[in-house]
């Protein structure tokens, strides 16, 4: 039974779906319904895009200083209400309260503040006479109305990654959150109305059909999605029919390459944390480890010990590293991947659902896998770390690059030259050396191959939400 009802945010107002239809939202720690959200249809998407289109006429003309002020206002308000957002995010996702408060909310506030400043520092070629009697210069302009779709693994953070650069560049937005995690998206959009004109930021809740309508709608000039490879391909195909610009941050299968001169104990502890954080529901999670033969057995033992010392449980338990998987389908997916392990693989620890209530899964380590195994080639998106033994650097590199993904990777070694060689040759948008998973606002995040294209964070993300115009003036006699 739902004890609260979310609403859409359209043209600065909280509104129900035009049809009055809703769907159930579950608490992943119990599997029980706790809220209802609007099941938006074509009419709701039309209204949201109409509002964004009208708002762009004025928001697109604002100065960088005005947009900066608005984003700083949102950041300060989010900071003041951080405890409320932590509670709401935790209820929607099952995340630990403590880690959400320390690892997500402050970072999200910082992202808003970064893009507030970046709005005033857009760059282009200097004006000049590239042809006699003609002066040319570059204008960077907002694209217009943007359609955005966010995932369920980091609903608040991924919303910030999308809306902050888009708003900083002068665009207006219609955003659809995942159907399983609408709560903080609606709450943040509601908060933002104090600082933005009506229609600049709109949120419509709904299912996959709602998202399809949002992408296929003729109004947006660009669509941006963070999600699965399948979803990204569908979005790219739909956008191509209307020649929309597309920004995709999709799946990952990060290789974590541990050489025999690495600090094994430190690496195992750090990789366990980076692999199990958020229940491994992270496209950059450290869940595919390649280990040199000289330290393989020692590393597997250390990683297994770290896994056994990792706890999952309820959000208010201060000793847990991660909470429940997001939904029943995801629990079934993770369970199925482990249940289908080939005979040559060894389950070192874990490998089962934890408890009978909610969607909890044990921290799991699997060794002995081969490069063509399903569990190596396919994103599991759960608290499962696999380990492979490589023979030499060439094989490590070949295996690391040997998947369809290209989002992130890491190298663990004391050899500086080797680290530089690997960082050059790894075909991934992010390479960490002797660490895994930290992000900063100033540096870009985005992948290659089936992990998509376009950048989140940094000035590169801001540029993605702009268009470049060449202006030339003749001044001859």
Coordinates of C-alpha atoms in Angstrom, one line a residue:
X1 CA 0.0 0.0 0.0
X2 CA 1.5 3.3 -1.0
X3 CA 2.0 5.8 1.8
X4 CA 2.9 8.7 -0.5
X5 CA 2.3 9.8 -4.0
X6 CA 4.9 11.6 -6.2
X7 CA 4.0 14.0 -8.9
X8 CA 5.4 15.3 -12.2
X9 CA 7.0 18.8 -12.2
X10 CA 5.9 20.6 -15.3
X11 CA 6.1 24.4 -16.0
X12 CA 7.0 25.0 -12.4
X13 CA 4.1 23.1 -10.9
X14 CA 3.6 19.7 -9.3
X15 CA 1.0 17.9 -11.4
X16 CA -0.4 14.4 -11.7
X17 CA -0.4 12.5 -15.0
X18 CA -3.2 13.8 -17.2
X19 CA -4.9 10.4 -17.2
X20 CA -4.6 10.2 -13.4
X21 CA -2.8 6.8 -13.8
X22 CA 0.0 5.8 -11.4
X23 CA 2.3 2.9 -10.9
X24 CA 3.8 1.4 -7.7
X25 CA 7.3 2.2 -6.3
X26 CA 8.9 -0.5 -4.1
X27 CA 11.3 -0.2 -1.2
X28 CA 14.2 -2.5 -2.2
X29 CA 15.0 -3.4 1.4
X30 CA 11.6 -5.0 1.8
X31 CA 10.2 -5.5 -1.7
X32 CA 7.0 -3.8 -0.5
X33 CA 5.2 -0.9 -2.2
X34 CA 5.8 2.4 -0.4
X35 CA 4.8 5.0 -3.0
X36 CA 2.9 5.7 -6.2
X37 CA 4.2 7.8 -9.2
X38 CA 2.6 9.3 -12.2
X39 CA 2.4 6.9 -15.2
X40 CA 2.9 9.7 -17.8
X41 CA 1.7 9.3 -21.3
X42 CA 2.0 11.2 -24.6
X43 CA -0.1 14.1 -23.3
X44 CA 2.2 14.6 -20.3
X45 CA 5.3 14.5 -22.4
X46 CA 3.7 17.0 -24.9
X47 CA 2.9 19.4 -22.0
X48 CA 6.4 19.2 -20.6
X49 CA 8.1 19.8 -23.9
X50 CA 5.8 22.7 -24.7
X51 CA 6.7 24.3 -21.3
X52 CA 10.5 23.7 -22.0
X53 CA 10.1 25.2 -25.5
X54 CA 8.4 28.3 -24.2
X55 CA 11.0 28.7 -21.4
X56 CA 13.9 28.4 -23.8
X57 CA 12.9 31.7 -25.5
X58 CA 14.0 33.6 -22.3
X59 CA 16.3 31.1 -20.5
X60 CA 18.4 30.8 -23.6
X61 CA 19.0 34.5 -23.6
X62 CA 20.2 34.7 -20.0
X63 CA 23.7 35.7 -19.2
X64 CA 26.3 33.3 -17.8
X65 CA 26.2 35.3 -14.6
X66 CA 22.4 34.8 -14.2
X67 CA 22.7 31.0 -14.9
X68 CA 25.6 30.8 -12.4
X69 CA 23.5 32.5 -9.7
X70 CA 20.7 30.1 -10.3
X71 CA 22.9 27.0 -10.0
X72 CA 24.6 28.3 -6.9
X73 CA 21.2 28.8 -5.4
X74 CA 20.2 25.2 -6.1
X75 CA 23.5 24.0 -4.7
X76 CA 23.1 25.9 -1.5
X77 CA 19.5 24.8 -1.1
X78 CA 20.5 21.2 -1.7
X79 CA 23.2 21.5 0.9
X80 CA 20.8 22.9 3.4
X81 CA 18.4 20.1 2.8
X82 CA 20.9 17.4 2.5
X83 CA 19.6 15.3 5.4
X84 CA 16.1 15.2 3.7
X85 CA 17.6 14.2 0.4
X86 CA 19.7 11.4 2.0
X87 CA 16.6 9.9 3.6
X88 CA 14.6 10.1 0.4
X89 CA 17.4 8.7 -1.7
X90 CA 18.0 5.9 0.7
X91 CA 14.3 4.9 0.9
X92 CA 14.1 4.8 -2.9
X93 CA 17.3 2.9 -3.5
X94 CA 18.2 1.0 -0.3
X95 CA 21.6 2.8 -0.1
X96 CA 23.2 3.1 3.4
X97 CA 22.3 6.4 5.0
X98 CA 25.8 7.2 6.2
X99 CA 27.6 6.6 2.9
X100 CA 24.9 8.5 1.0
X101 CA 25.4 11.4 3.3
X102 CA 29.2 11.4 3.0
X103 CA 29.9 10.1 -0.5
X104 CA 27.0 11.4 -2.7
X105 CA 25.3 14.5 -1.4
X106 CA 28.5 16.7 -0.9
X107 CA 29.8 15.6 -4.3
X108 CA 26.5 16.4 -6.0
X109 CA 26.5 19.9 -4.4
X110 CA 30.1 20.4 -5.6
X111 CA 29.1 19.4 -9.2
X112 CA 26.4 22.2 -9.2
X113 CA 29.0 24.7 -7.9
X114 CA 31.5 23.6 -10.5
X115 CA 29.1 24.1 -13.4
X116 CA 27.9 27.4 -12.0
X117 CA 31.5 28.7 -12.4
X118 CA 32.1 26.8 -15.7
X119 CA 29.1 28.6 -17.2
X120 CA 31.2 31.8 -17.3
X121 CA 34.3 30.2 -18.9
X122 CA 33.2 28.8 -22.2
X123 CA 36.1 28.9 -24.7
X124 CA 36.5 29.1 -28.4
X125 CA 39.1 30.2 -31.0
X126 CA 40.1 33.8 -30.8
X127 CA 38.6 36.2 -33.3
X128 CA 40.9 36.7 -36.2
X129 CA 41.4 37.5 -39.9
X130 CA 41.6 34.0 -41.5
X131 CA 40.7 35.6 -44.8
X132 CA 41.8 39.0 -46.0
X133 CA 39.2 41.7 -45.2
X134 CA 37.1 39.2 -43.2
X135 CA 37.0 38.7 -39.4
X136 CA 35.8 35.4 -38.0
X137 CA 34.8 34.4 -34.5
X138 CA 33.1 31.5 -32.7
X139 CA 29.8 31.6 -30.8
X140 CA 29.0 28.8 -28.4
X141 CA 25.2 28.7 -28.0
X142 CA 22.8 26.5 -26.1
X143 CA 21.3 23.7 -28.1
X144 CA 17.8 24.3 -27.1
X145 CA 15.4 21.8 -25.4
X146 CA 17.1 18.7 -24.1
X147 CA 15.4 15.3 -23.3
X148 CA 17.2 13.4 -20.6
X149 CA 16.7 9.9 -19.1
X150 CA 18.4 8.8 -15.8
X151 CA 19.1 5.4 -14.3
X152 CA 18.2 3.8 -11.0
X153 CA 21.7 3.1 -9.6
X154 CA 22.5 6.8 -8.7
X155 CA 19.2 8.6 -9.4
X156 CA 20.1 11.9 -7.7
X157 CA 23.8 12.0 -8.8
X158 CA 23.0 11.1 -12.4
X159 CA 20.3 13.8 -12.5
X160 CA 22.8 16.3 -11.3
X161 CA 25.4 15.2 -13.9
X162 CA 22.8 15.8 -16.6
X163 CA 21.0 18.9 -15.6
X164 CA 23.9 21.0 -14.2
X165 CA 25.9 21.3 -17.5
X166 CA 22.7 21.6 -19.6
X167 CA 21.3 24.4 -17.5
X168 CA 24.7 26.1 -17.3
X169 CA 24.9 26.2 -21.1
X170 CA 21.4 27.8 -21.3
X171 CA 19.3 24.8 -22.3
X172 CA 15.9 23.8 -21.0
X173 CA 15.1 20.2 -19.9
X174 CA 12.5 17.5 -19.8
X175 CA 13.9 14.6 -17.7
X176 CA 12.5 11.2 -17.0
X177 CA 13.9 9.3 -14.0
X178 CA 13.9 5.5 -13.8
X179 CA 10.5 4.1 -12.9
X180 CA 12.0 2.4 -9.8
X181 CA 13.6 5.5 -8.4
X182 CA 11.6 8.7 -9.1
X183 CA 11.7 10.3 -5.6
X184 CA 14.8 12.5 -5.5
X185 CA 14.4 13.6 -9.1
X186 CA 11.0 15.0 -8.3
X187 CA 12.2 16.5 -5.1
X188 CA 15.2 18.2 -6.7
X189 CA 13.1 19.5 -9.6
X190 CA 10.7 20.9 -7.0
X191 CA 13.5 22.6 -5.1
X192 CA 15.0 24.1 -8.3
X193 CA 11.8 25.9 -9.1
X194 CA 12.7 28.6 -6.5
X195 CA 15.7 29.5 -8.7
X196 CA 14.6 28.7 -12.3
X197 CA 11.8 30.2 -14.4
X198 CA 8.8 28.0 -15.0
X199 CA 9.4 25.4 -17.7
X200 CA 13.2 25.4 -17.6
X201 CA 13.4 22.1 -15.7
X202 CA 10.6 19.6 -16.0
X203 CA 10.4 16.0 -14.7
X204 CA 7.9 13.4 -16.0
X205 CA 7.7 10.0 -14.3
X206 CA 6.7 6.8 -16.1
X207 CA 7.8 3.6 -17.6
X208 CA 9.7 2.5 -20.7
X209 CA 7.0 3.8 -23.0
X210 CA 7.2 7.2 -21.4
X211 CA 10.9 7.2 -22.0
X212 CA 10.4 6.2 -25.6
X213 CA 7.9 9.1 -26.1
X214 CA 10.4 11.5 -24.6
X215 CA 13.2 10.4 -27.0
X216 CA 11.1 10.2 -30.1
X217 CA 9.3 13.6 -29.5
X218 CA 10.0 16.2 -32.3
X219 CA 10.8 19.1 -29.9
X220 CA 14.2 18.2 -28.3
X221 CA 17.3 19.0 -30.3
X222 CA 19.3 16.6 -28.1
X223 CA 18.7 13.5 -26.0
X224 CA 20.9 12.2 -23.2
X225 CA 20.7 8.9 -21.4
X226 CA 22.6 7.0 -18.8
X227 CA 21.6 3.4 -18.9
X228 CA 22.2 0.0 -20.5
X229 CA 23.7 -0.7 -23.8
X230 CA 20.4 -1.9 -25.1
X231 CA 18.6 1.3 -24.0
X232 CA 21.4 3.4 -25.5
X233 CA 21.1 1.7 -28.9
X234 CA 17.3 2.2 -28.9
X235 CA 17.8 5.9 -28.1
X236 CA 20.4 6.3 -30.7
X237 CA 18.2 4.6 -33.3
X238 CA 15.2 6.7 -32.4
X239 CA 17.2 9.9 -32.4
X240 CA 18.8 9.2 -35.7
X241 CA 15.3 9.2 -37.4
X242 CA 15.1 12.9 -36.5
X243 CA 18.8 13.7 -36.6
X244 CA 18.9 14.7 -32.9
X245 CA 22.2 15.0 -31.1
X246 CA 22.8 12.1 -28.7
X247 CA 24.8 11.9 -25.5
X248 CA 25.2 8.3 -24.2
X249 CA 26.7 7.0 -21.0
X250 CA 26.1 3.2 -21.0
X251 CA 27.4 0.0 -19.5
X252 CA 30.9 -0.9 -18.4
X253 CA 33.0 -3.9 -17.6
X254 CA 36.1 -2.3 -16.0
X255 CA 39.3 -4.3 -16.2
X256 CA 41.4 -4.0 -13.0
X257 CA 44.9 -5.1 -13.9
X258 CA 47.1 -6.2 -11.0
X259 CA 50.8 -6.7 -11.7
X260 CA 53.1 -8.8 -9.6
X261 CA 54.9 -5.7 -8.2
X262 CA 51.6 -4.3 -6.8
X263 CA 50.9 -3.9 -3.1
X264 CA 48.6 -6.9 -2.9
X265 CA 47.0 -6.2 0.5
X266 CA 46.3 -2.6 -0.4
X267 CA 45.1 -3.5 -3.8
X268 CA 42.7 -6.2 -2.6
X269 CA 41.2 -4.0 0.0
X270 CA 40.7 -1.0 -2.4
X271 CA 39.4 -3.2 -5.2
X272 CA 36.9 -4.9 -2.8
X273 CA 35.6 -1.5 -1.8
X274 CA 35.4 -0.2 -5.4
X275 CA 33.7 -3.4 -6.5
X276 CA 31.1 -3.7 -3.8
X277 CA 30.3 -0.1 -3.3
X278 CA 26.6 0.5 -4.2
X279 CA 26.2 -3.3 -4.5
X280 CA 28.4 -3.2 -7.6
X281 CA 25.6 -1.3 -9.4
X282 CA 28.0 1.0 -11.0
X283 CA 29.2 1.1 -14.6
X284 CA 32.7 1.8 -13.4
X285 CA 32.8 -0.8 -10.6
X286 CA 36.0 -2.8 -10.1
X287 CA 34.5 -6.2 -10.8
X288 CA 36.7 -7.7 -13.5
X289 CA 40.2 -8.3 -12.1
X290 CA 43.2 -9.6 -14.1
X291 CA 46.1 -10.7 -11.9
X292 CA 49.7 -11.6 -12.7
X293 CA 50.7 -15.2 -12.0
X294 CA 53.2 -14.3 -9.3
X295 CA 50.7 -12.8 -7.0
X296 CA 47.4 -14.5 -8.2
X297 CA 46.9 -16.9 -5.4
X298 CA 47.9 -14.3 -2.7
X299 CA 45.6 -11.8 -4.3
X300 CA 42.6 -14.1 -4.5
X301 CA 43.1 -15.0 -0.8
X302 CA 43.3 -11.4 0.2
X303 CA 40.3 -10.4 -1.9
X304 CA 38.2 -13.3 -0.5
X305 CA 39.1 -12.2 3.0
X306 CA 38.1 -8.6 2.2
X307 CA 34.8 -9.9 0.7
X308 CA 34.0 -11.9 3.8
X309 CA 34.6 -8.8 5.9
X310 CA 32.2 -6.7 3.8
X311 CA 28.7 -6.3 5.0
X312 CA 25.4 -5.6 3.3
X313 CA 22.3 -4.7 5.2
X314 CA 19.7 -2.1 6.0
X315 CA 20.3 1.6 5.4
X316 CA 20.6 2.6 9.1
X317 CA 23.3 0.0 9.8
X318 CA 26.5 2.0 10.1
X319 CA 28.7 -1.0 9.4
X320 CA 27.4 -2.0 6.0
X321 CA 29.2 -1.0 2.8
X322 CA 26.2 -1.5 0.5
X323 CA 22.5 -2.1 0.6
X324 CA 20.0 -4.0 -1.4
X325 CA 20.0 -4.5 -5.1
X326 CA 17.5 -2.1 -6.7
X327 CA 14.7 -4.4 -7.8
X328 CA 13.6 -8.0 -8.2
X329 CA 14.7 -8.2 -11.8
X330 CA 18.2 -7.1 -10.9
X331 CA 18.3 -9.7 -8.1
X332 CA 17.3 -12.3 -10.6
X333 CA 19.9 -11.1 -13.1
X334 CA 22.8 -11.2 -10.6
X335 CA 21.6 -14.6 -9.2
X336 CA 21.4 -16.1 -12.7
X337 CA 24.9 -15.0 -13.6
X338 CA 26.3 -16.7 -10.6
X339 CA 24.1 -19.8 -10.9
X340 CA 25.4 -20.2 -14.5
X341 CA 29.1 -20.3 -13.6
X342 CA 31.0 -22.7 -15.7
X343 CA 32.5 -25.9 -14.2
X344 CA 36.1 -24.5 -14.4
X345 CA 35.2 -21.5 -12.2
X346 CA 35.6 -21.5 -8.4
X347 CA 33.2 -19.7 -6.2
X348 CA 35.5 -18.4 -3.4
X349 CA 32.8 -16.8 -1.3
X350 CA 29.3 -15.5 -1.4
X351 CA 27.1 -16.4 -4.4
X352 CA 23.6 -16.3 -2.8
X353 CA 20.8 -14.0 -1.8
X354 CA 21.0 -12.7 1.7
X355 CA 17.8 -13.1 3.7
X356 CA 14.3 -13.6 2.4
X357 CA 13.1 -10.0 2.6
X358 CA 14.3 -7.4 0.1
X359 CA 16.9 -7.7 -2.6
X360 CA 20.1 -8.3 -0.8
X361 CA 23.0 -10.3 -2.3
X362 CA 26.2 -11.5 -0.6
X363 CA 29.6 -10.1 -1.6
X364 CA 30.9 -12.6 -4.0
X365 CA 34.3 -13.6 -5.5
X366 CA 34.7 -15.9 -8.4
X367 CA 38.1 -17.2 -9.7
X368 CA 39.2 -19.4 -12.6
X369 CA 37.1 -17.7 -15.3
X370 CA 38.2 -17.6 -18.9
X371 CA 38.1 -14.7 -21.3
X372 CA 35.1 -15.9 -23.3
X373 CA 32.9 -16.7 -20.2
X374 CA 29.6 -14.9 -19.9
X375 CA 30.6 -13.6 -16.5
X376 CA 33.7 -11.9 -18.0
X377 CA 32.0 -10.6 -21.2
X378 CA 28.7 -9.3 -19.7
X379 CA 28.1 -6.6 -17.2
X380 CA 26.7 -8.3 -14.0
X381 CA 25.9 -5.0 -12.2
X382 CA 26.0 -6.6 -8.8
X383 CA 28.4 -7.4 -5.9
X384 CA 30.3 -10.0 -7.8
X385 CA 34.1 -9.7 -8.5
X386 CA 35.7 -12.0 -11.0
X387 CA 39.4 -12.9 -11.1
X388 CA 41.4 -14.1 -14.1
X389 CA 45.1 -15.1 -14.1
X390 CA 47.1 -13.6 -17.0
X391 CA 50.5 -14.8 -18.2
X392 CA 52.2 -11.5 -19.2
X393 CA 51.6 -7.8 -20.0
X394 CA 50.6 -8.4 -23.6
X395 CA 47.9 -10.9 -22.5
X396 CA 46.7 -8.6 -19.7
X397 CA 46.2 -5.8 -22.2
X398 CA 44.5 -8.1 -24.8
X399 CA 42.1 -9.4 -22.2
X400 CA 41.5 -6.0 -20.7
X401 CA 40.5 -4.6 -24.1
X402 CA 38.7 -7.8 -25.1
X403 CA 35.1 -6.8 -24.3
X404 CA 32.6 -4.6 -26.1
X405 CA 32.8 -2.0 -23.3
X406 CA 35.2 0.9 -23.0
X407 CA 34.2 3.0 -19.9
X408 CA 36.8 2.7 -17.2
X409 CA 39.8 0.7 -16.1
X410 CA 42.6 0.6 -13.6
X411 CA 46.3 -0.5 -13.4
X412 CA 48.0 -1.6 -10.2
X413 CA 51.8 -1.5 -10.4
X414 CA 54.9 0.1 -8.9
X415 CA 56.5 0.3 -12.3
X416 CA 55.9 3.9 -13.6
X417 CA 56.9 3.0 -17.2
X418 CA 54.5 0.1 -17.3
X419 CA 51.7 2.2 -15.8
X420 CA 52.2 4.8 -18.6
X421 CA 52.3 2.1 -21.3
X422 CA 49.0 0.6 -20.0
X423 CA 47.3 3.9 -19.7
X424 CA 48.1 4.7 -23.3
X425 CA 47.0 1.3 -24.6
X426 CA 43.9 0.6 -22.5
X427 CA 40.9 1.4 -24.7
X428 CA 38.8 3.1 -22.0
X429 CA 37.6 6.6 -21.3
X430 CA 39.1 6.6 -17.8
X431 CA 42.3 4.9 -16.6
X432 CA 43.1 4.9 -12.9
X433 CA 46.6 4.0 -11.6
X434 CA 46.8 2.4 -8.2
X435 CA 43.3 3.5 -7.4
X436 CA 39.8 2.9 -8.8
X437 CA 36.6 4.9 -8.9
X438 CA 37.3 8.4 -7.7
X439 CA 35.8 11.2 -9.7
X440 CA 36.3 15.0 -9.6
X441 CA 34.2 17.7 -11.1
X442 CA 37.0 19.1 -13.1
X443 CA 37.8 15.8 -15.1
X444 CA 35.6 14.1 -17.7
X445 CA 33.9 10.8 -17.4
X446 CA 32.7 8.9 -20.5
X447 CA 33.5 5.9 -22.5
X448 CA 34.3 4.4 -25.9
X449 CA 32.8 1.5 -27.9
X450 CA 29.5 0.1 -26.5
X451 CA 29.9 2.3 -23.4
X452 CA 28.7 5.2 -25.4
X453 CA 29.9 8.7 -26.3
X454 CA 29.9 12.2 -24.9
X455 CA 31.3 13.3 -21.5
X456 CA 29.9 13.9 -18.1
X457 CA 31.5 16.2 -15.6
X458 CA 34.2 18.8 -16.6
X459 CA 34.2 21.6 -19.2
X460 CA 33.9 18.9 -21.8
X461 CA 30.4 18.0 -20.6
X462 CA 29.4 21.7 -20.7
X463 CA 30.7 21.8 -24.3
X464 CA 28.5 18.8 -25.2
X465 CA 25.5 20.8 -24.3
X466 CA 26.4 23.7 -26.7
X467 CA 26.6 24.2 -30.4
X468 CA 29.3 26.0 -32.3
X469 CA 28.5 28.7 -34.7
X470 CA 31.0 30.5 -37.0
X471 CA 30.3 34.2 -37.6
X472 CA 32.3 36.0 -40.4
X473 CA 32.2 39.7 -41.1
X474 CA 33.5 41.4 -44.2
X475 CA 35.1 44.8 -43.6
X476 CA 36.9 45.6 -46.8
X477 CA 36.5 48.7 -48.8

